[in-house]
Short mmCIF file of C-alpha atoms in Angstrom, two decimals:
data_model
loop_
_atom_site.label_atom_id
_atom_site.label_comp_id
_atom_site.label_asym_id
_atom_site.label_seq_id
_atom_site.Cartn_x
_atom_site.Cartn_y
_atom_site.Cartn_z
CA UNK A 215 10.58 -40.87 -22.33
CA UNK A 216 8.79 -37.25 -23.16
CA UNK A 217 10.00 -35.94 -25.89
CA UNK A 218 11.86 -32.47 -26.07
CA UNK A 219 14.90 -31.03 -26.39
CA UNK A 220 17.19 -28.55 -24.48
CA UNK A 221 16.16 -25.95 -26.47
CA UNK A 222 12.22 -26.63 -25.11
CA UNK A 223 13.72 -26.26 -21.84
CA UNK A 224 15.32 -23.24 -21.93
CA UNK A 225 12.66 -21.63 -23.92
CA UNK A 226 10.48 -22.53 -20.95
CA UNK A 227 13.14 -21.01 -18.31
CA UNK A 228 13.05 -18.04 -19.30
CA UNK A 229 9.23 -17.75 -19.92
CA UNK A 230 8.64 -18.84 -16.47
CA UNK A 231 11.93 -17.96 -14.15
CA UNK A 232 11.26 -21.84 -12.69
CA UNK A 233 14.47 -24.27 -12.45
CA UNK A 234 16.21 -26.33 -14.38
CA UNK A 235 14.74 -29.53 -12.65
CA UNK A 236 10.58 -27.96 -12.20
CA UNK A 237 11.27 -27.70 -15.93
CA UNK A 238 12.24 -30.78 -16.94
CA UNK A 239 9.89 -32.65 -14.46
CA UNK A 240 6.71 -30.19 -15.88
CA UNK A 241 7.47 -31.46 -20.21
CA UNK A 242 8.17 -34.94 -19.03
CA UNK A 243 4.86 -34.54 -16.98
CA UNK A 244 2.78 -33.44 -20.13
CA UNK A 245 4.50 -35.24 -22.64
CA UNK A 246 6.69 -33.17 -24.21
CA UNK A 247 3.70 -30.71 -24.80
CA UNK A 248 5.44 -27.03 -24.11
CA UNK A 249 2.12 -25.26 -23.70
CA UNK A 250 0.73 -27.87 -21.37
CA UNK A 251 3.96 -27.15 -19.15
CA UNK A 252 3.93 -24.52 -19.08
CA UNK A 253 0.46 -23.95 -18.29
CA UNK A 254 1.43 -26.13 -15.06
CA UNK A 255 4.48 -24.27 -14.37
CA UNK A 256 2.16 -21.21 -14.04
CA UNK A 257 -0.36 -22.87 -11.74
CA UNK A 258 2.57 -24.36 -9.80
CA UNK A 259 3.70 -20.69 -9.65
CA UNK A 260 0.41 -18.82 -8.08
CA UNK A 261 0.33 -21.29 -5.86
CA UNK A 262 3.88 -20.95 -4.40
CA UNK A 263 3.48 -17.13 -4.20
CA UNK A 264 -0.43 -17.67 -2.15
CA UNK A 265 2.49 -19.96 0.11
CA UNK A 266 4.56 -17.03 0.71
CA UNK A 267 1.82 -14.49 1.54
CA UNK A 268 2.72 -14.53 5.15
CA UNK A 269 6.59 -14.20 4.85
CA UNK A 270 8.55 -11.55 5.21
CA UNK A 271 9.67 -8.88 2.94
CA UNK A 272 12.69 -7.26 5.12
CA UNK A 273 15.04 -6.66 2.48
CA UNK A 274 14.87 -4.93 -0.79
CA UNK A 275 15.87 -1.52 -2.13
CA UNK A 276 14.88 2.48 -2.89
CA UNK A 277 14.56 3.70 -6.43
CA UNK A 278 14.36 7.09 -7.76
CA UNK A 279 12.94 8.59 -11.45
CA UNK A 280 12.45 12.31 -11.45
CA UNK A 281 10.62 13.54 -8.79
CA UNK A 282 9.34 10.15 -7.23
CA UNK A 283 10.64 7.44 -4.83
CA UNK A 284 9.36 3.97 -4.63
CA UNK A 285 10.61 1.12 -2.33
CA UNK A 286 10.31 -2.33 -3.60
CA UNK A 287 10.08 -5.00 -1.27
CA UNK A 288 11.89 -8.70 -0.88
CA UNK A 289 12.89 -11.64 1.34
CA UNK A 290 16.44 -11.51 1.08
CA UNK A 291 19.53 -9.69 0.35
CA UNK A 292 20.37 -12.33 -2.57
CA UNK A 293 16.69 -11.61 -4.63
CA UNK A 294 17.65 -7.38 -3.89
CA UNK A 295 20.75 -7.84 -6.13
CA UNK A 296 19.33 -9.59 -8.47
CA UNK A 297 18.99 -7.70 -12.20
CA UNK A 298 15.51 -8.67 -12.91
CA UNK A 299 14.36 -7.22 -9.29
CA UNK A 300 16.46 -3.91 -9.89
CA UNK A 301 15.05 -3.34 -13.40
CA UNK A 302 11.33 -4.12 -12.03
CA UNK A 303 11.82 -1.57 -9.27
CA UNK A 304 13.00 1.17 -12.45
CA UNK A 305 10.24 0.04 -14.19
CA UNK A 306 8.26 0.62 -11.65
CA UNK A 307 9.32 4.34 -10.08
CA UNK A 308 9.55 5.44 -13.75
CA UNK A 309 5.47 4.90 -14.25
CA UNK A 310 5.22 6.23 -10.32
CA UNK A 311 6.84 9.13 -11.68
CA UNK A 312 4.52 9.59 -15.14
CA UNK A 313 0.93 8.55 -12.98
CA UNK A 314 1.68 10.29 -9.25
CA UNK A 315 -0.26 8.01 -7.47
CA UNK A 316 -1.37 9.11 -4.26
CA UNK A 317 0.03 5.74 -2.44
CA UNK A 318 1.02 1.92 -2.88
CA UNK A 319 -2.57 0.99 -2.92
CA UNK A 320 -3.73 3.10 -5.84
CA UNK A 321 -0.64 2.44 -7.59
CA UNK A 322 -1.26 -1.51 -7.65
CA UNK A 323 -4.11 -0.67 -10.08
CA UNK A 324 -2.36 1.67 -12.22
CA UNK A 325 -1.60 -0.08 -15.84
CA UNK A 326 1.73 -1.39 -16.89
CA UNK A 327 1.99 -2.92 -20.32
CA UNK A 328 -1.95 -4.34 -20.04
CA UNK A 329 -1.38 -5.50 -16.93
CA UNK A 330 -2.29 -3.59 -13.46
CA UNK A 331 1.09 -3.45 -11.16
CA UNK A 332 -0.06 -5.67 -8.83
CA UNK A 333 -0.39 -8.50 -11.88
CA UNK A 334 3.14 -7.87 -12.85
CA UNK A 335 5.26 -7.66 -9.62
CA UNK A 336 2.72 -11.43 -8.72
CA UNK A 337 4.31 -12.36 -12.20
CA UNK A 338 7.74 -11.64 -10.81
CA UNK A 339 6.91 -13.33 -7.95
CA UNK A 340 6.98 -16.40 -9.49
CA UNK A 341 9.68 -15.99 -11.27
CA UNK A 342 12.12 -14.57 -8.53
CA UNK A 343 10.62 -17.34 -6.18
CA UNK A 344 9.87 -14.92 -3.24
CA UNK A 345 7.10 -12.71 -1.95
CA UNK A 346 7.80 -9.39 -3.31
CA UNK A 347 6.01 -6.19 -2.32
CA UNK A 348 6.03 -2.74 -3.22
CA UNK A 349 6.11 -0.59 -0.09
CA UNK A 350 6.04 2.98 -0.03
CA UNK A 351 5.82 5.77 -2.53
CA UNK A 352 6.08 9.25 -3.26
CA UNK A 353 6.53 12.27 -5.09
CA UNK A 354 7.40 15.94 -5.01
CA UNK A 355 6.48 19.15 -6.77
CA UNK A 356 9.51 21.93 -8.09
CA UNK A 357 13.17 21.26 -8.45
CA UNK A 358 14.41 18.36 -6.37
CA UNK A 359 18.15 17.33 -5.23
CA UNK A 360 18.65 13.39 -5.04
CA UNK A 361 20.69 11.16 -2.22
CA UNK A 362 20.71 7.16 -2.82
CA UNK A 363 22.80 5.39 0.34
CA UNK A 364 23.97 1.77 -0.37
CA UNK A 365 24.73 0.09 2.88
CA UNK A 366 26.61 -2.40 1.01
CA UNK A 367 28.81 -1.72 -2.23
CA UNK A 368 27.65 -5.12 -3.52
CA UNK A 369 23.60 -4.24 -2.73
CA UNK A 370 21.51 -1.47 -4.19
CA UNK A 371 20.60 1.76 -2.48
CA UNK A 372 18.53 0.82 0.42
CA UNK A 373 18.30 4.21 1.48
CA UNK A 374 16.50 7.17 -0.93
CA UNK A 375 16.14 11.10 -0.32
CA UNK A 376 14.47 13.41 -2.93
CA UNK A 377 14.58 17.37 -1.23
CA UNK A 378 12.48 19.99 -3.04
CA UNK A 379 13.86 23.36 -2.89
CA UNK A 380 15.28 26.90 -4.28
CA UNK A 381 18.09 27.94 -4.51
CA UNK A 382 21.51 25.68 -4.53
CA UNK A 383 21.36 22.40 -5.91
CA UNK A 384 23.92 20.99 -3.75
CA UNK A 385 22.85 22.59 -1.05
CA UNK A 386 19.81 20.77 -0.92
CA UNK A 387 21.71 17.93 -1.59
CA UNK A 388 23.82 17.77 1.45
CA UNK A 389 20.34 18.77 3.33
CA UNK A 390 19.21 15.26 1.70
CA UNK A 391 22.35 13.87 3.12
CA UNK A 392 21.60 15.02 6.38
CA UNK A 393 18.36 13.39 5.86
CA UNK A 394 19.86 9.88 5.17
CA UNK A 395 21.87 9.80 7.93
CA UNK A 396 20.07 11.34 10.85
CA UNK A 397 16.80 10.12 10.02
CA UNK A 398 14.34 13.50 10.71
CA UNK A 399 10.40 12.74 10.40
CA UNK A 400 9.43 16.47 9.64
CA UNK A 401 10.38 19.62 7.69
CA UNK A 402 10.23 22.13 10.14
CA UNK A 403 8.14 22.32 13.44
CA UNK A 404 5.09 23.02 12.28
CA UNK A 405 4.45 19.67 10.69
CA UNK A 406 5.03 17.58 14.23
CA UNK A 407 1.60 16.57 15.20
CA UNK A 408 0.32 18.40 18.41
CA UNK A 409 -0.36 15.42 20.42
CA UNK A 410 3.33 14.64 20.39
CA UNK A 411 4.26 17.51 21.44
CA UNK A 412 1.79 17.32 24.59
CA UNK A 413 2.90 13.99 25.14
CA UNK A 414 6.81 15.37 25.03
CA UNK A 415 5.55 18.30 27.79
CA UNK A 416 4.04 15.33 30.07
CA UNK A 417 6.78 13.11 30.04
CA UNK A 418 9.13 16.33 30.88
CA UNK A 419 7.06 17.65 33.29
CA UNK A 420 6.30 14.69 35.26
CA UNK A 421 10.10 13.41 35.15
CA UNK A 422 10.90 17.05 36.85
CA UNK A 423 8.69 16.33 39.53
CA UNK A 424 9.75 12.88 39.92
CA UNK A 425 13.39 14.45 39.78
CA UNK A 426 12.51 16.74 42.65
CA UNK A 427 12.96 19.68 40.60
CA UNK A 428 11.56 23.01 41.77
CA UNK A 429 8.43 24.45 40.25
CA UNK A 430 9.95 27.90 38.64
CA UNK A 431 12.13 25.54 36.50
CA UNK A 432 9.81 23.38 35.56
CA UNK A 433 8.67 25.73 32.16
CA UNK A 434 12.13 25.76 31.10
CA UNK A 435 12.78 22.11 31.48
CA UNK A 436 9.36 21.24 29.44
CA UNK A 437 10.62 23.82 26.75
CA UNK A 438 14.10 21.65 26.45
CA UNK A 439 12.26 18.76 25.84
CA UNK A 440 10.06 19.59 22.85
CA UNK A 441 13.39 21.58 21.74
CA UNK A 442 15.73 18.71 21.99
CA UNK A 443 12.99 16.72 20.22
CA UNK A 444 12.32 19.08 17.69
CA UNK A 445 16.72 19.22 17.22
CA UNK A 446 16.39 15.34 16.82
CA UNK A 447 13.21 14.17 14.21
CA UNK A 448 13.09 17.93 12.53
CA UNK A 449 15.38 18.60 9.44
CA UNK A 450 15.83 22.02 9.49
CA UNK A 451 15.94 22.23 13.52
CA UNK A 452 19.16 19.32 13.40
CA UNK A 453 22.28 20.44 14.25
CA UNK A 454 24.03 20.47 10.60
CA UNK A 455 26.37 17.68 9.81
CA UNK A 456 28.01 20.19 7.90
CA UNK A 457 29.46 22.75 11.08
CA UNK A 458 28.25 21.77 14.51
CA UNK A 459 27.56 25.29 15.62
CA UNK A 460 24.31 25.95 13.02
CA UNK A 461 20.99 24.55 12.42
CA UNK A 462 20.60 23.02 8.64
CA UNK A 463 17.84 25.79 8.19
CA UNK A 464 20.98 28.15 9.20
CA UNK A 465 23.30 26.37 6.94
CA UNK A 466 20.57 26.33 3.93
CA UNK A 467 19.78 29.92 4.45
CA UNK A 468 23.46 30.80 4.35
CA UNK A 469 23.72 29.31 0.93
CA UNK A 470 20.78 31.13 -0.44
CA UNK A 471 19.01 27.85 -0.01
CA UNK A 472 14.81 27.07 0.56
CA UNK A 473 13.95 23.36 1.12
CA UNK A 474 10.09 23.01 1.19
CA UNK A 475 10.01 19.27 1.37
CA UNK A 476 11.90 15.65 1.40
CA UNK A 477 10.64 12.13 1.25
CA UNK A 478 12.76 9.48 2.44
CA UNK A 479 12.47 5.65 2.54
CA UNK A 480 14.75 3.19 4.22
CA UNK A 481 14.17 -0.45 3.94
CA UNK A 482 12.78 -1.62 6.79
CA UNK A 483 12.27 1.74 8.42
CA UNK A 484 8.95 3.41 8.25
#
């Protein structure tokens, strides 16, 4: 029988993340020998996470540090709980926040610790046992307010909002509330991309003459459409959570209130 103790065991748990029964099976393996075991436990570890390259990373969770949101990325529910994943993702948005990268790419080379991002959320990996990704990320300039949505009180926030503004904190804070819950794509109007808007105008105008509608309406009806689109993916054109009878720019301007930005992720949502 190899010889080594419990104490060899855990020693090698926690170096590697593996279970009890990979552990035991890798010193009995090599002897006893810790380093040759966990040498193998490594190997054994890259080439689990080169298995999972093709699975899917549907759950996971928003963090915020500052001025800077980062998403990091999991299989399931059970790894996005888990204390290790939640301080990685801190870890994480806290150097976002210190080296602005420009996106998820550029921050996979940035350096944590000696090692490039990419090395250490790979060396998670193999600890946590699944695939794990960082998604999106981003950062604002100025003042920002902060809204983190849990969808679960047992899960972390799954659901992050940074709005840059002047004026009223909290404002801007129930503007990033707004945000979370009716899910805008744009600031204001001017940032909707012009071929969507065309595309909104065709679909109008064709369903009016489809519809049978007369031809001096037909202006007005096209002009509803990109309205009601603009009231539905543009923040400060949504009709306010807040009071029902005003816009959120309305509401915002009432309190004094500029917001000249927002990022937000949702898990799962682009």
């Amino acid at each position: 029988m190899a010889n080594f103790t419990m104490a060899d065991v855990k020693k090698l748990r926690e170096a590697t993340g593996s279970g009890m029964m990979d552990v035991k099976k890798a010193l009995e393996a090599a002897d006893g020998d810790y380093d040759a075991a966990l040498e193998a436990l490594r190997i054994k570890g890259a080439k689990d996470v080169g298995k999972r390259a093709e699975r899917t990373t549907a759950q996971g969770l928003v963090a915020q540090s500052g001025n800077t949101l980062l998403e990091l990325l999991c299989e399931t529910d059970f790894v996005a709980k888990n204390g290790a994943f939640i301080e990685l993702a801190q870890t994480l948005v806290e150097l976002a926040d210190e080296v602005r990268p420009a996106d998820s790419e550029a921050f996979a080379k940035a350096d944590l610790g000696g090692k490039t991002v990419a090395e250490v959320v790979q060396d998670e990996s193999v600890k946590l046992g699944e695939k794990l990704v960082v998604g999106r990320v981003g950062s604002l300039d100025g003042d920002v307010a902060v809204y983190m949505h849990r969808k679960a009180a047992d899960l972390p926030p799954a659901v992050g909002i940074i709005v840059s503004y002047t004026g009223d904190a909290e404002a801007a804070r129930q503007a990033g509330m707004q945000a979370a819950a009716m899910r805008p794509k744009y600031l204001d109007s001017a940032e909707v991309p012009s071929e969507i808007i065309e595309g909104e105008k065709r679909v109008a105008l064709e369903t009016a003459k489809e519809e049978g509608k007369p031809e001096r309406a037909w202006d007005k009806i096209v002009e509803g459409k990109v309205n009601a689109y603009f009231r539905d993916f543009v923040l400060l054109s949504q009709t306010s959570v807040l009071d029902n009878k005003k816009s959120v720019k309305q509401v915002l301007a009432e309190a004094g209130t500029e917001v000249t930005g927002f990022i937000r992720f949702e898990v799962g949502q682009e």
